[in-house]
Amino acid sequence: MEDARRTADGALTRVEQVMRIVRERIASRALAAGARVPSIRTMSEQSGVSKSTVVEAYERLVAEGALVARRGSGFFVAGGAGGAVGERGLAGAQPQPRLDREIDPLWLTRQSLETDARALRPGCGWLPASWLPQDAVRRALRAMARDPRAQLTDYATPLGHPALRQHLSWRLAQHGIGAEPGQIALTDSGSQALDLLCRFLLEPGDTVLVDDPCYFNFQAMLRVHGAKVVGVPYTPNGPDLAAFERALVEHRPRLYVTNSAIHNPTGATLAPAVAHRLLKLAEEHRLTIIEDDIFADFETDPAPRLAAFDGLARVIAIGSFSKTMTAAARCGYIAARADWIEPIVDLKLAVAFGNGDLTADLVHRLLVDGTYRRYLEGLRTRLADAMGDTLRRLAAAGLTVWTRPQAGMLLWARLPDGLDAAQVAREALADGVVLAPGNVFSATRSAGEYLRFNASQCNRPKVYETLQRAMERAAAPSAWERVD
Amino acid sequence: MEDARRTADGALTRVEQVMRIVRERIASRALAAGARVPSIRTMSEQSGVSKSTVVEAYERLVAEGALVARRGSGFFVAGGAGGAVGERGLAGAQPQPRLDREIDPLWLTRQSLETDARALRPGCGWLPASWLPQDAVRRALRAMARDPRAQLTDYATPLGHPALRQHLSWRLAQHGIGAEPGQIALTDSGSQALDLLCRFLLEPGDTVLVDDPCYFNFQAMLRVHGAKVVGVPYTPNGPDLAAFERALVEHRPRLYVTNSAIHNPTGATLAPAVAHRLLKLAEEHRLTIIEDDIFADFETDPAPRLAAFDGLARVIAIGSFSKTMTAAARCGYIAARADWIEPIVDLKLAVAFGNGDLTADLVHRLLVDGTYRRYLEGLRTRLADAMGDTLRRLAAAGLTVWTRPQAGMLLWARLPDGLDAAQVAREALADGVVLAPGNVFSATRSAGEYLRFNASQCNRPKVYETLQRAMERAAAPSAWERVD
């Protein structure tokens, strides 16, 4: 399929086509530094060209320095410690196991971000722009333009916008989390919050626990930090505690990263008893926890927060409003122990010279004027309706939901037996529909029969028609199926 | 001075006062992990308490885990590989040499960012808010609020705002730098651009050349990346080429980071012949160069760009508009070889999930509507006047300017013989004036007689009165002067 598209580019010779396929796989991280490229035979079959064409393409890539040939064992992506300057990439010096593009977190990110707004993205992790409070953003922009005291040109203070931190302190208190404004540092996104904390807490080689499945970018982020990622099975009530304890004993992790209030990708909610036991284990094993509360505002009945139970002793709370307010004006936060905030802010100054004050001001105006609260009430109802509808239609298509989410937009569903989610996603993409196959979210690649859906992106019949057709096609393997 | 302030806090016992001094020095990075704390005698003299009080304070800090005692060699800051979770901080596992607060880059950053807007900041690295185009920002905010096609709620595309990248491609072409929009990736700041590139290019332990003196945050940033920083003396025409070549041979650096168009902190401009020879050396030694062009828009007659001479082969151009447009709506960029942009964008997605689209849109509106061009014309004239005035007044105060800047706001001036800039800065700070002592900018700490001034922040007589008084006081050492 993919290769058939390339062939349509008549301007390239066949050798150049194959070279381009390999270069693009390297650029998209489908092939990481040190990874073996497909064999001559496989590439020949996949791309419909002769073996001699593949040989010539590979030889030219070796001459360019993109590949290295190892006698008797094939061709490998160049790079790593011995590679040319500038080719370190995400994987660091260690060769990484090859990921199929379809289950590469970065590839899904790019598909979701690059696909044109008219495309269907039932696998995407955010609300459609039309569901977000665009008019409220316009009003806040006008208010900022009018306000003679608005700070429009200067750098933010080291911790960030004081009034927003004051307000966040109040919001966190609503979830039982006691954090003074001085314990809250603003960031340019929830992602930047996690990145700063990884820099603060981790050394390369440290082990980090994540839920299996978990938000896919946790894995990409942790890979950048050189962490060893260990997945712990997630249940509809939180992590599997027996497995969690075994992982603590066996791997001695430094850190556990989770979304506990509304879990991504499953939509599950942490049960209070599990939260309590988890924190006891964390204390016994001196584990630090980062709790990403990015979906907080989707909740109707607040679920327990680890940060509330723990009192920010070993839990660090992070969040942002990118999912529930706007992802164009991004602003995240870190709430942590007072003695950790100063060195974290030093790190922020060193690597970013602070956070953007204009977006912090915009977010603050939206939060405090009542607009956001009213918008959220409407959004929750709309999402609950969409969720009911999506659950019904997925069941009709033969999928089984893993747990019925109490709130939010995400749900986790299993395909009928024998179907591979990556294959279904590949087929759907050919019809312009972006799905999210389970193994994107699974550190152990054990969710190959699951898909994540976003109820807010599933209201068009074409989603289900395409899904149905993709499932049928995936059940009847095409000529493109890999043979090695 | 500093310690006298602490003593004013009557609520603390003397032991607690000493504990607090040490904790604050650790938090402010004046004392890094592994650093030796002042001896019992020195601390006793500095803080005006008995030696037994210091002993008790240090013992309690050991009990808390903040310090460790080593038999016969004194007390050291805890941390590094054996420290408690979360206390890694900026310095990583390597003990760092102690920096006086006054020459710690992060401390200057915090002073500049935290000081109240009414304070005088002749050492600060940016324009006063009143010099920046606030009305233009207001107009752009209103235009955005009105525009039905404005993208107000969605994530940016992976490279970022297409129209802004198109415009940046055109702007770079004005400086002779050929970069297609697809070779330009947006970031949330110039700092984030450099941070991503350090992640892309560096392994911990790699050596990086910087100018001596250089923009102080380059050092803080490179320290976060675990790089070994080597300073090469800067001349009024660019780096000292003989020293540069020796450093290439001796240290085999991976990277050289510079501002070449208008150099920070000296205000110097790179000469074409030096640029040419520098690039030849870079090629011979396979050196990659990052050229931070953040002051580009201050220039009247464009200086040569390394990126233009080199054609983006081994030079990467970065920049932002935080210094010339607004630091509240930050947006930076990276222009690099096409084959480097994809993995750099993957890194950006992994650690930040893209850049803010609303600020990119705001910056784009300001750049294209003619307002910014007209504003810059007025700004350049105003800065030239301020520069002339500042040069005259500093000369009258007995300082010697290192080179007369062709453009921009920064200048580098030497104190009369025998005066220590850190000491002068300390004295001035006591009077509420933030100076920038030379060693903040010097990797070799060899600029102890220099201060950086910002002409746009030097128009009040109090700047020169305070400077004069601080110089007098620094010439007559106080009882607080360190004895160890």
PDB file of C-alpha atoms in Angstrom, chain A residues 384-483:
ATOM      1  CA  ALA A 384     -21.301  11.547  27.561  1.00  0.00           C
ATOM      2  CA  ASP A 385     -23.740  11.407  24.622  1.00  0.00           C
ATOM      3  CA  ALA A 386     -20.916  10.813  22.137  1.00  0.00           C
ATOM      4  CA  MET A 387     -19.466   8.114  24.374  1.00  0.00           C
ATOM      5  CA  GLY A 388     -22.794   6.265  24.582  1.00  0.00           C
ATOM      6  CA  ASP A 389     -23.188   6.479  20.840  1.00  0.00           C
ATOM      7  CA  THR A 390     -19.618   5.313  20.153  1.00  0.00           C
ATOM      8  CA  LEU A 391     -19.900   2.382  22.560  1.00  0.00           C
ATOM      9  CA  ARG A 392     -23.080   1.257  20.828  1.00  0.00           C
ATOM     10  CA  ARG A 393     -21.681   1.558  17.326  1.00  0.00           C
ATOM     11  CA  LEU A 394     -18.412  -0.177  18.185  1.00  0.00           C
ATOM     12  CA  ALA A 395     -20.346  -3.063  19.739  1.00  0.00           C
ATOM     13  CA  ALA A 396     -22.393  -3.300  16.552  1.00  0.00           C
ATOM     14  CA  ALA A 397     -19.115  -3.503  14.590  1.00  0.00           C
ATOM     15  CA  GLY A 398     -18.061  -6.498  16.718  1.00  0.00           C
ATOM     16  CA  LEU A 399     -15.616  -4.765  19.071  1.00  0.00           C
ATOM     17  CA  THR A 400     -15.613  -5.310  22.846  1.00  0.00           C
ATOM     18  CA  VAL A 401     -15.066  -2.354  25.156  1.00  0.00           C
ATOM     19  CA  TRP A 402     -12.504  -3.019  27.907  1.00  0.00           C
ATOM     20  CA  THR A 403     -14.144  -0.802  30.520  1.00  0.00           C
ATOM     21  CA  ARG A 404     -16.939   1.738  30.248  1.00  0.00           C
ATOM     22  CA  PRO A 405     -15.283   5.128  30.962  1.00  0.00           C
ATOM     23  CA  GLN A 406     -16.885   7.260  33.694  1.00  0.00           C
ATOM     24  CA  ALA A 407     -15.884  10.438  31.895  1.00  0.00           C
ATOM     25  CA  GLY A 408     -13.685  11.840  29.155  1.00  0.00           C
ATOM     26  CA  MET A 409     -13.345  11.115  25.474  1.00  0.00           C
ATOM     27  CA  LEU A 410     -11.166   7.986  25.357  1.00  0.00           C
ATOM     28  CA  LEU A 411     -12.136   4.343  25.244  1.00  0.00           C
ATOM     29  CA  TRP A 412     -10.258   1.125  24.713  1.00  0.00           C
ATOM     30  CA  ALA A 413     -11.799  -1.634  22.625  1.00  0.00           C
ATOM     31  CA  ARG A 414     -10.765  -5.111  21.543  1.00  0.00           C
ATOM     32  CA  LEU A 415     -11.095  -6.307  17.949  1.00  0.00           C
ATOM     33  CA  PRO A 416     -12.744  -9.649  17.174  1.00  0.00           C
ATOM     34  CA  ASP A 417     -10.370 -12.594  17.637  1.00  0.00           C
ATOM     35  CA  GLY A 418      -7.596 -12.987  15.135  1.00  0.00           C
ATOM     36  CA  LEU A 419      -7.463  -9.411  13.923  1.00  0.00           C
ATOM     37  CA  ASP A 420      -4.270  -7.403  14.276  1.00  0.00           C
ATOM     38  CA  ALA A 421      -4.907  -3.755  15.193  1.00  0.00           C
ATOM     39  CA  ALA A 422      -1.797  -2.514  13.373  1.00  0.00           C
ATOM     40  CA  GLN A 423      -3.009  -4.190  10.200  1.00  0.00           C
ATOM     41  CA  VAL A 424      -6.516  -2.767  10.631  1.00  0.00           C
ATOM     42  CA  ALA A 425      -5.004   0.696  11.198  1.00  0.00           C
ATOM     43  CA  ARG A 426      -2.888   0.349   8.044  1.00  0.00           C
ATOM     44  CA  GLU A 427      -5.953  -0.554   6.006  1.00  0.00           C
ATOM     45  CA  ALA A 428      -8.009   2.297   7.479  1.00  0.00           C
ATOM     46  CA  LEU A 429      -5.250   4.810   6.791  1.00  0.00           C
ATOM     47  CA  ALA A 430      -5.386   3.871   3.122  1.00  0.00           C
ATOM     48  CA  ASP A 431      -8.977   5.147   3.257  1.00  0.00           C
ATOM     49  CA  GLY A 432      -7.898   8.358   5.036  1.00  0.00           C
ATOM     50  CA  VAL A 433      -8.965   7.357   8.550  1.00  0.00           C
ATOM     51  CA  VAL A 434      -6.383   7.550  11.365  1.00  0.00           C
ATOM     52  CA  LEU A 435      -6.852   4.793  13.965  1.00  0.00           C
ATOM     53  CA  ALA A 436      -4.736   4.252  17.070  1.00  0.00           C
ATOM     54  CA  PRO A 437      -3.592   0.625  17.329  1.00  0.00           C
ATOM     55  CA  GLY A 438      -3.077  -0.733  20.835  1.00  0.00           C
ATOM     56  CA  ASN A 439       0.629  -1.486  20.638  1.00  0.00           C
ATOM     57  CA  VAL A 440       1.383   2.217  20.231  1.00  0.00           C
ATOM     58  CA  PHE A 441       0.386   2.411  23.900  1.00  0.00           C
ATOM     59  CA  SER A 442       1.940  -0.815  25.129  1.00  0.00           C
ATOM     60  CA  ALA A 443       5.537  -0.973  26.337  1.00  0.00           C
ATOM     61  CA  THR A 444       5.349  -4.764  26.133  1.00  0.00           C
ATOM     62  CA  ARG A 445       3.592  -4.759  22.731  1.00  0.00           C
ATOM     63  CA  SER A 446       0.898  -6.903  24.251  1.00  0.00           C
ATOM     64  CA  ALA A 447      -2.123  -4.876  23.103  1.00  0.00           C
ATOM     65  CA  GLY A 448      -2.093  -5.976  19.477  1.00  0.00           C
ATOM     66  CA  GLU A 449      -5.843  -6.662  19.459  1.00  0.00           C
ATOM     67  CA  TYR A 450      -6.861  -3.275  20.886  1.00  0.00           C
ATOM     68  CA  LEU A 451      -7.658   0.113  19.437  1.00  0.00           C
ATOM     69  CA  ARG A 452      -8.077   3.405  21.273  1.00  0.00           C
ATOM     70  CA  PHE A 453     -11.055   5.492  20.170  1.00  0.00           C
ATOM     71  CA  ASN A 454     -11.926   9.109  20.869  1.00  0.00           C
ATOM     72  CA  ALA A 455     -15.704   9.468  21.176  1.00  0.00           C
ATOM     73  CA  SER A 456     -15.578  13.121  20.075  1.00  0.00           C
ATOM     74  CA  GLN A 457     -13.974  12.108  16.788  1.00  0.00           C
ATOM     75  CA  CYS A 458     -16.317   9.163  16.085  1.00  0.00           C
ATOM     76  CA  ASN A 459     -19.617  10.789  15.154  1.00  0.00           C
ATOM     77  CA  ARG A 460     -19.431  10.254  11.384  1.00  0.00           C
ATOM     78  CA  PRO A 461     -20.796   7.050   9.801  1.00  0.00           C
ATOM     79  CA  LYS A 462     -17.684   6.878   7.619  1.00  0.00           C
ATOM     80  CA  VAL A 463     -15.644   6.002  10.732  1.00  0.00           C
ATOM     81  CA  TYR A 464     -17.581   2.771  11.201  1.00  0.00           C
ATOM     82  CA  GLU A 465     -17.847   1.980   7.497  1.00  0.00           C
ATOM     83  CA  THR A 466     -14.079   2.355   7.124  1.00  0.00           C
ATOM     84  CA  LEU A 467     -13.420   0.364  10.283  1.00  0.00           C
ATOM     85  CA  GLN A 468     -15.641  -2.452   9.034  1.00  0.00           C
ATOM     86  CA  ARG A 469     -13.942  -2.509   5.648  1.00  0.00           C
ATOM     87  CA  ALA A 470     -10.470  -2.348   7.222  1.00  0.00           C
ATOM     88  CA  MET A 471     -11.351  -5.284   9.485  1.00  0.00           C
ATOM     89  CA  GLU A 472     -12.517  -7.295   6.488  1.00  0.00           C
ATOM     90  CA  ARG A 473      -9.385  -6.523   4.532  1.00  0.00           C
ATOM     91  CA  ALA A 474      -7.157  -7.272   7.521  1.00  0.00           C
ATOM     92  CA  ALA A 475      -8.829 -10.665   7.838  1.00  0.00           C
ATOM     93  CA  ALA A 476      -7.805 -11.434   4.238  1.00  0.00           C
ATOM     94  CA  PRO A 477      -4.047 -10.749   4.092  1.00  0.00           C
ATOM     95  CA  SER A 478      -2.904  -8.779   1.051  1.00  0.00           C
ATOM     96  CA  ALA A 479       0.175  -9.268  -1.061  1.00  0.00           C
ATOM     97  CA  TRP A 480       1.866  -6.544   0.957  1.00  0.00           C
ATOM     98  CA  GLU A 481       1.975  -8.548   4.166  1.00  0.00           C
ATOM     99  CA  ARG A 482       5.541  -8.864   5.401  1.00  0.00           C
ATOM    100  CA  VAL A 483       7.196 -12.214   4.917  1.00  0.00           C
TER     101      VAL A 483
END
